[in-house]
Coordinates of C-alpha atoms in Angstrom, one line a residue:
M1 CA -180.5 -108.2 -13.0
G2 CA -178.5 -108.3 -15.2
P3 CA -180.3 -105.3 -17.8
Q4 CA -182.1 -103.3 -14.9
L5 CA -178.3 -101.8 -14.7
P6 CA -178.7 -100.2 -18.1
A7 CA -182.5 -99.1 -17.6
T8 CA -181.7 -97.3 -14.7
M9 CA -178.7 -95.8 -16.0
R10 CA -180.8 -94.3 -18.8
H11 CA -183.6 -93.9 -16.4
G12 CA -180.7 -91.4 -14.1
A13 CA -179.4 -90.0 -17.9
A14 CA -183.0 -88.8 -18.2
W15 CA -183.7 -87.8 -14.9
L16 CA -180.3 -85.5 -15.9
R17 CA -180.9 -83.8 -18.8
R18 CA -185.2 -83.1 -17.4
F19 CA -182.6 -81.4 -14.6
A20 CA -180.7 -79.5 -16.9
G21 CA -183.4 -77.8 -18.8
T22 CA -184.9 -76.5 -14.9
T23 CA -184.1 -73.5 -12.9
P24 CA -182.4 -75.5 -9.9
G25 CA -180.5 -77.4 -12.4
L26 CA -179.4 -74.1 -14.0
I27 CA -177.9 -72.7 -10.9
S28 CA -176.3 -75.9 -9.8
A29 CA -174.5 -76.1 -13.6
L30 CA -173.7 -72.6 -12.4
V31 CA -172.5 -72.9 -9.5
I32 CA -170.6 -76.1 -10.1
V33 CA -169.0 -74.6 -13.0
S34 CA -168.1 -70.6 -11.9
V35 CA -166.8 -72.6 -8.9
L36 CA -164.2 -74.7 -10.7
L37 CA -162.9 -72.2 -12.2
C38 CA -162.4 -70.4 -9.4
L39 CA -160.3 -72.9 -8.0
L40 CA -158.9 -73.9 -11.1
A41 CA -158.0 -69.8 -11.4
G42 CA -156.7 -69.8 -8.0
F43 CA -154.2 -72.6 -8.1
T44 CA -152.9 -71.7 -11.3
G45 CA -152.4 -68.5 -10.5
A46 CA -150.4 -69.7 -7.3
N47 CA -148.5 -71.9 -8.7
Q48 CA -147.0 -69.3 -11.7
L49 CA -146.8 -66.1 -9.5
G50 CA -144.3 -68.7 -7.3
G51 CA -142.6 -69.3 -10.8
K52 CA -141.9 -65.9 -10.7
V53 CA -141.0 -65.3 -7.2
S54 CA -138.9 -68.4 -7.5
R55 CA -137.1 -67.0 -10.6
H56 CA -136.1 -64.6 -8.2
E57 CA -134.3 -66.2 -5.3
Q58 CA -132.4 -68.4 -8.0
V59 CA -131.5 -64.8 -9.5
L60 CA -130.0 -63.4 -6.2
E61 CA -128.4 -67.3 -5.1
Q62 CA -127.0 -68.7 -7.9
T63 CA -127.5 -67.3 -11.9
E64 CA -126.3 -63.8 -11.4
P65 CA -123.4 -64.9 -9.3
L66 CA -122.2 -68.0 -11.7
A67 CA -122.2 -64.9 -14.0
F68 CA -120.6 -63.0 -11.9
A69 CA -117.8 -65.3 -11.4
A70 CA -117.9 -65.8 -14.8
Q71 CA -116.3 -63.0 -16.4
R72 CA -114.3 -62.6 -13.8
L73 CA -113.0 -66.2 -14.4
Y74 CA -112.4 -64.5 -17.6
V75 CA -110.3 -61.8 -16.3
A76 CA -108.3 -64.2 -14.1
L77 CA -106.8 -66.2 -16.4
S78 CA -106.4 -63.7 -19.1
A79 CA -104.8 -61.2 -15.9
A80 CA -102.2 -64.6 -15.8
D81 CA -101.7 -65.1 -18.9
A82 CA -100.6 -61.3 -19.4
A83 CA -98.5 -61.5 -16.0
A84 CA -96.7 -64.9 -16.9
A85 CA -95.8 -62.3 -20.4
E86 CA -94.3 -59.5 -18.5
A87 CA -92.8 -61.8 -16.2
F88 CA -90.7 -63.3 -18.9
L89 CA -91.1 -60.1 -20.7
S90 CA -88.4 -58.9 -17.2
G91 CA -85.3 -61.4 -18.3
G92 CA -83.8 -63.6 -15.8
I93 CA -84.9 -63.6 -12.7
E94 CA -88.8 -61.6 -12.3
T95 CA -90.1 -58.5 -9.8
P96 CA -91.3 -60.0 -6.5
A97 CA -94.4 -58.0 -7.9
V98 CA -94.8 -58.9 -11.0
R99 CA -94.8 -63.4 -9.4
A100 CA -97.0 -62.1 -7.3
R101 CA -99.2 -60.1 -9.9
Y102 CA -99.0 -63.8 -11.4
Q103 CA -99.8 -66.1 -8.1
Q104 CA -103.0 -63.5 -7.3
A105 CA -104.2 -64.3 -11.1
L106 CA -104.1 -67.6 -10.3
A107 CA -105.3 -67.1 -6.6
D108 CA -108.4 -65.6 -8.0
A109 CA -109.2 -67.8 -11.2
A110 CA -109.2 -70.7 -8.8
A111 CA -111.9 -68.6 -6.4
A112 CA -113.9 -67.7 -9.6
L113 CA -113.6 -71.4 -11.2
A114 CA -114.4 -72.8 -7.9
E115 CA -117.3 -71.3 -7.9
A116 CA -118.7 -71.7 -10.9
T117 CA -118.3 -75.0 -10.3
A118 CA -120.5 -75.4 -7.6
G119 CA -123.3 -73.4 -9.0
A120 CA -122.9 -75.5 -12.4
S121 CA -126.7 -76.9 -12.8
D122 CA -126.8 -78.0 -16.3
A123 CA -124.5 -80.6 -18.6
E124 CA -123.0 -77.6 -20.8
T125 CA -121.7 -75.1 -18.0
R126 CA -120.3 -78.7 -16.1
S127 CA -118.8 -79.5 -19.2
I128 CA -117.4 -76.2 -19.8
V129 CA -116.0 -76.1 -16.1
A130 CA -114.0 -79.4 -16.9
R131 CA -112.4 -78.3 -19.8
I132 CA -111.4 -75.3 -17.9
S133 CA -110.4 -77.6 -14.7
A134 CA -108.2 -79.9 -17.5
E135 CA -105.9 -77.3 -19.1
L136 CA -105.7 -75.0 -16.5
P137 CA -102.8 -76.8 -14.2
A138 CA -100.9 -78.0 -18.6
F139 CA -101.1 -74.0 -18.6
T140 CA -99.4 -73.9 -14.9
G141 CA -96.6 -76.0 -16.0
L142 CA -95.6 -74.2 -19.4
V143 CA -95.5 -71.4 -18.0
E144 CA -93.3 -72.8 -15.6
T145 CA -91.2 -74.7 -18.1
A146 CA -90.9 -71.4 -19.4
R147 CA -90.1 -69.5 -16.4
A148 CA -86.9 -72.0 -15.1
N149 CA -85.1 -72.2 -19.0
N150 CA -85.8 -68.1 -19.2
R151 CA -83.5 -67.5 -16.1
Q152 CA -81.1 -69.8 -17.3
G153 CA -81.0 -67.7 -20.3
Y154 CA -81.7 -70.7 -22.9
P155 CA -83.8 -69.2 -25.7
V156 CA -86.3 -72.5 -26.0
G157 CA -88.1 -70.4 -23.2
S158 CA -90.2 -68.8 -25.2
A159 CA -91.3 -71.0 -27.2
Y160 CA -92.5 -72.5 -24.0
L161 CA -94.6 -69.6 -22.9
R162 CA -95.7 -68.7 -26.8
E163 CA -97.3 -72.4 -26.3
A164 CA -98.4 -71.4 -23.2
S165 CA -100.4 -68.6 -24.5
A166 CA -101.9 -70.4 -27.4
L167 CA -103.1 -72.7 -25.2
M168 CA -104.8 -70.4 -23.4
Q169 CA -105.9 -67.9 -26.0
D170 CA -107.1 -70.9 -28.4
S171 CA -108.8 -72.7 -25.5
L172 CA -109.0 -71.2 -22.0
L173 CA -110.1 -68.5 -22.3
K174 CA -112.9 -69.0 -25.1
N175 CA -114.1 -71.9 -23.1
A176 CA -114.3 -69.0 -20.3
E177 CA -116.0 -66.0 -22.8
E178 CA -118.9 -69.1 -24.0
L179 CA -119.0 -69.5 -19.9
S180 CA -119.7 -66.0 -19.7
A181 CA -122.0 -65.6 -22.2
D182 CA -124.0 -68.3 -21.1
R183 CA -124.6 -67.0 -17.9
F184 CA -125.2 -64.1 -18.6
A185 CA -128.2 -65.1 -21.5
A186 CA -129.4 -67.5 -18.6
V187 CA -129.9 -63.5 -16.3
H188 CA -131.2 -62.2 -18.9
E189 CA -133.7 -65.5 -19.6
D190 CA -134.8 -65.5 -16.1
Q191 CA -135.7 -61.5 -16.3
R192 CA -137.6 -62.8 -19.4
H193 CA -139.6 -65.0 -17.5
I194 CA -139.8 -62.6 -14.0
A195 CA -141.4 -59.5 -15.6
A196 CA -143.6 -61.7 -18.1
L197 CA -147.4 -61.3 -17.5
P198 CA -149.2 -64.4 -16.9
L199 CA -151.2 -65.3 -19.2
G200 CA -153.3 -68.5 -17.9
T201 CA -153.8 -66.6 -14.7
I202 CA -155.4 -63.8 -16.6
G203 CA -157.2 -65.7 -18.6
L204 CA -158.8 -67.7 -15.9
L205 CA -159.4 -65.0 -13.6
L206 CA -161.5 -63.3 -17.1
L207 CA -163.1 -66.6 -17.5
V208 CA -164.0 -66.4 -13.4
L209 CA -165.5 -62.7 -14.5
S210 CA -167.8 -63.8 -17.8
A211 CA -168.8 -66.7 -15.8
C212 CA -170.7 -64.4 -12.7
G213 CA -171.5 -62.2 -15.9
G214 CA -173.1 -64.5 -17.5
G215 CA -174.8 -66.2 -14.6
S216 CA -176.3 -62.8 -13.4
V217 CA -178.1 -63.2 -17.3
L218 CA -178.8 -66.2 -16.5
L219 CA -180.8 -65.7 -13.0
L220 CA -182.5 -62.1 -14.3
R221 CA -184.1 -64.0 -16.8
R222 CA -184.9 -66.9 -14.6
T223 CA -185.6 -65.6 -11.5
N224 CA -185.7 -61.3 -12.8
R225 CA -183.2 -60.8 -9.7
W226 CA -181.0 -58.0 -11.4
I227 CA -178.0 -58.9 -9.1
N228 CA -176.6 -61.8 -6.7
P229 CA -174.8 -60.5 -3.5
G230 CA -173.1 -63.6 -4.4
L231 CA -172.0 -63.4 -7.9
A232 CA -171.0 -59.4 -7.0
A233 CA -168.5 -60.5 -5.1
A234 CA -167.4 -62.7 -6.3
A235 CA -166.6 -60.7 -9.8
G236 CA -165.8 -58.2 -7.3
A237 CA -162.6 -60.8 -5.7
T238 CA -162.0 -61.7 -9.4
A239 CA -161.2 -58.4 -11.1
L240 CA -159.2 -57.8 -7.5
A241 CA -157.6 -60.6 -8.7
L242 CA -157.1 -59.1 -11.9
V243 CA -155.8 -55.8 -11.3
W244 CA -152.8 -57.4 -8.6
V245 CA -152.0 -59.5 -10.8
V246 CA -151.0 -56.9 -13.6
A247 CA -150.3 -54.3 -11.2
A248 CA -147.4 -56.5 -9.1
T249 CA -146.1 -57.6 -12.3
T250 CA -145.9 -54.5 -13.7
I251 CA -143.9 -53.0 -11.2
A252 CA -141.8 -56.0 -11.7
A253 CA -140.8 -55.4 -15.0
A254 CA -140.4 -51.9 -14.1
A255 CA -138.2 -53.0 -11.4
L256 CA -136.0 -55.4 -13.7
D257 CA -135.5 -52.6 -16.4
N258 CA -134.7 -55.5 -18.6
D259 CA -134.4 -53.4 -22.2
D260 CA -131.3 -52.4 -23.7
S261 CA -130.4 -49.7 -21.2
G262 CA -131.6 -51.8 -18.5
A263 CA -128.9 -52.5 -16.3
S264 CA -129.1 -56.6 -16.6
R265 CA -127.9 -55.2 -20.0
Q266 CA -125.2 -52.4 -18.7
F267 CA -124.1 -55.3 -16.4
Q268 CA -122.9 -57.4 -19.0
T269 CA -122.1 -55.2 -21.3
L270 CA -119.3 -53.9 -19.3
A271 CA -118.1 -57.3 -18.2
E272 CA -117.6 -57.7 -21.8
A273 CA -115.6 -54.4 -21.9
R274 CA -113.4 -55.4 -19.5
I275 CA -112.6 -59.0 -21.2
L276 CA -111.9 -56.8 -24.1
A277 CA -109.9 -55.5 -22.5
Q278 CA -107.7 -58.1 -21.1
Q279 CA -108.2 -59.4 -24.8
A280 CA -106.1 -55.9 -25.8
R281 CA -103.5 -56.0 -22.9
T282 CA -102.3 -59.8 -24.3
D283 CA -102.2 -58.3 -27.5
E284 CA -99.8 -55.2 -26.3
T285 CA -97.5 -57.5 -24.5
L286 CA -97.4 -60.8 -27.0
Q287 CA -96.1 -58.3 -29.7
L288 CA -92.7 -57.9 -27.7
I289 CA -92.3 -61.6 -27.7
T290 CA -92.8 -62.4 -30.6
R291 CA -89.8 -59.5 -32.2
G292 CA -91.4 -59.5 -35.1
D293 CA -94.0 -58.5 -37.1
I294 CA -96.3 -56.6 -35.0
D295 CA -99.2 -55.8 -37.2
P296 CA -101.3 -58.1 -37.3
G297 CA -100.8 -57.8 -32.9
E298 CA -101.5 -53.7 -33.7
E299 CA -104.5 -54.5 -35.7
S300 CA -106.2 -56.7 -33.0
Y301 CA -105.2 -54.5 -30.4
A302 CA -107.0 -52.0 -32.9
A303 CA -110.3 -54.0 -33.0
H304 CA -110.0 -54.6 -29.1
I305 CA -109.8 -51.1 -28.2
A306 CA -112.5 -49.7 -31.1
Q307 CA -114.8 -52.4 -29.3
L308 CA -114.3 -51.8 -25.5
R309 CA -114.7 -47.9 -26.5
D310 CA -117.8 -48.6 -27.6
R311 CA -118.9 -50.7 -24.7
V312 CA -117.9 -48.4 -22.5
V313 CA -119.9 -45.2 -24.0
T314 CA -122.9 -46.9 -24.5
V315 CA -123.1 -47.9 -20.6
L316 CA -120.8 -44.7 -19.4
G317 CA -121.3 -42.4 -21.6
T318 CA -118.5 -39.8 -23.3
G319 CA -116.2 -38.1 -21.1
S320 CA -117.2 -41.0 -18.4
S321 CA -114.0 -41.5 -16.4
A322 CA -113.8 -45.1 -18.1
E323 CA -112.9 -43.5 -21.5
T324 CA -110.4 -41.2 -20.6
S325 CA -108.5 -44.0 -18.7
V326 CA -109.2 -46.0 -22.0
T327 CA -108.2 -42.3 -23.9
D328 CA -105.2 -42.6 -21.8
W329 CA -103.4 -46.2 -22.8
T330 CA -103.8 -45.9 -26.2
E331 CA -101.4 -43.1 -25.7
A332 CA -99.4 -45.1 -23.4
H333 CA -99.9 -47.7 -25.8
R334 CA -99.1 -45.5 -29.2
R335 CA -95.5 -44.5 -27.4
Q336 CA -94.8 -48.3 -27.1
I337 CA -95.4 -48.9 -30.4
E338 CA -92.7 -46.1 -31.1
A339 CA -89.9 -46.7 -29.4
Y340 CA -90.3 -50.4 -31.2
R341 CA -90.8 -49.1 -34.6
A342 CA -87.3 -47.3 -34.1
A343 CA -86.0 -50.4 -33.2
N344 CA -85.9 -49.2 -29.4
F345 CA -86.4 -52.4 -27.8
N346 CA -85.3 -51.6 -24.4
A347 CA -88.0 -47.8 -24.0
A348 CA -91.0 -49.9 -25.6
L349 CA -90.2 -52.9 -23.0
S350 CA -90.1 -50.2 -20.1
Q351 CA -93.3 -48.9 -21.3
A352 CA -95.2 -52.2 -22.0
I353 CA -94.7 -52.6 -18.1
G354 CA -93.0 -50.9 -16.3
A355 CA -93.9 -49.2 -13.2
A356 CA -94.4 -45.3 -14.4
P357 CA -97.2 -44.5 -14.1
E358 CA -97.6 -43.3 -18.2
S359 CA -96.5 -46.4 -18.7
S360 CA -98.7 -49.2 -20.5
A361 CA -98.8 -51.4 -17.9
S362 CA -100.0 -48.6 -15.6
R363 CA -102.5 -47.2 -17.4
F364 CA -104.4 -51.0 -18.3
A365 CA -104.3 -51.5 -14.2
L366 CA -106.0 -48.1 -15.0
V367 CA -108.8 -49.1 -17.0
D368 CA -109.2 -52.7 -15.5
K369 CA -109.9 -50.4 -12.5
T370 CA -112.4 -47.9 -13.3
L371 CA -114.1 -50.9 -14.9
D372 CA -114.4 -52.8 -12.0
T373 CA -115.7 -50.3 -9.9
D374 CA -118.2 -49.7 -12.6
L375 CA -119.0 -53.6 -13.0
V376 CA -119.5 -53.7 -9.0
R377 CA -121.6 -51.0 -9.3
I378 CA -124.2 -52.0 -12.0
R379 CA -124.5 -55.4 -10.2
D380 CA -125.3 -53.7 -7.9
D381 CA -128.5 -52.1 -9.6
L382 CA -129.1 -54.9 -10.9
R383 CA -129.7 -57.2 -8.2
E384 CA -131.7 -54.4 -6.8
G385 CA -133.9 -54.2 -8.9
V386 CA -134.5 -57.9 -9.1
D387 CA -135.1 -57.5 -5.4
D388 CA -137.5 -54.8 -5.8
A389 CA -139.3 -57.5 -8.7
G390 CA -139.1 -59.8 -5.8
A391 CA -140.6 -57.7 -3.5
A392 CA -143.4 -56.6 -5.8
L393 CA -144.0 -59.8 -6.6
S394 CA -143.8 -61.0 -3.3
W395 CA -147.4 -61.7 -1.6
T396 CA -149.3 -62.1 -5.8
P397 CA -149.2 -65.8 -5.0
A398 CA -151.5 -66.2 -1.9
V399 CA -153.3 -63.5 -2.4
T400 CA -154.5 -64.4 -5.6
L401 CA -155.2 -67.7 -4.1
L402 CA -157.2 -66.8 -1.6
L403 CA -159.3 -64.3 -3.3
M404 CA -160.2 -67.1 -5.4
L405 CA -161.4 -69.2 -2.2
A406 CA -163.0 -66.5 -1.7
A407 CA -164.7 -66.0 -5.1
A408 CA -165.8 -69.4 -4.6
A409 CA -167.0 -69.3 -1.1
A410 CA -169.1 -66.7 -1.9
I411 CA -170.7 -68.0 -5.1
V412 CA -171.7 -70.3 -3.1
V413 CA -173.3 -68.7 -0.7
G414 CA -174.7 -66.2 -2.7
L415 CA -176.6 -69.0 -4.9
W416 CA -177.7 -71.2 -2.7
P417 CA -180.6 -69.4 -0.8
R418 CA -181.7 -69.3 -4.6
L419 CA -181.6 -73.0 -5.5
K420 CA -183.5 -73.8 -1.9
E421 CA -186.5 -72.2 -3.7
F422 CA -186.7 -74.6 -6.0
L423 CA -185.6 -77.9 -3.4

């Protein structure tokens, strides 16, 4: 009994070789290969295109909101630092407005931090958020110690405030800036994934078309029939799927507008501009706290303003309300520095933190408000583009799969009668 199995297998293999060389064998192979390619193309396309739809949902629900929260966190932390400096410069008991601004900045920072914590899905983001969460109470503690000493007229209060500001500048804000950069990079990566052509799906669809073309040539040689309706229908369904996939992806890419002038880049650039404005404001207030050589602070302020203006012009163009407000702020700052260099500290202090419309504080507040308004507007444009891209792709996975299932069925239905002629 033992030798019979290998012999049977040898006879079976020989029969298959002979059958494969016959017309029904070639038609059978054509059916099997073509149907498998159709199914592979259909399920691969559904998977790849479904991934694009999922990425679109991820951008709207997680990636973009986390990027927005990251820049709000930076702004809130920087605003808290600036408000603490203003409160200290007020001397004694700060005004209710200054105190309220400081507390509101802390509340905004806590809200943004909570949102960032809830959306943190990778280890790096969680690590950054954890560091900020751990150091923020230390900052507020130093500020309150400086405030208590300042109210009693103890000069050591300025040392506590400088320590608090150093913690903010050297750690908290650097971590927040890193978080913001990482989250915006994630937004760009998601958009690139959505806009990219699904090359695997396109390649498989082209293979199906090649199989239909090769099968038609084979049938012509073996049966003298020019057109097989099944193969023609399969080729038509495959071509339709190919056009649908390419067109939908192209429309999605156009809606995202992910180049340097698109909403995504503009969103990030304006977020960076708002951060630069906060950094310049910190330079402005710290100059008066040190009450010494302000040249290093002036160099830092000038560098931040130059970068701020460059980003504003890049996104909004020259003559925008944001650029005008920056110009007005720099003029107010110039008057502050002139008063300080003239040894008129009270005038410089009033110009820096006063409530007059021409003060540096008022001008900066207008800059920040204008940038925030433009940022929200461009953010809406970004989300609308992502939503439009998702709409363009929404039916593509199902349509591609259905078309390729129809193509597979057409091949079977079209070639079965030819196969029966030889059986």
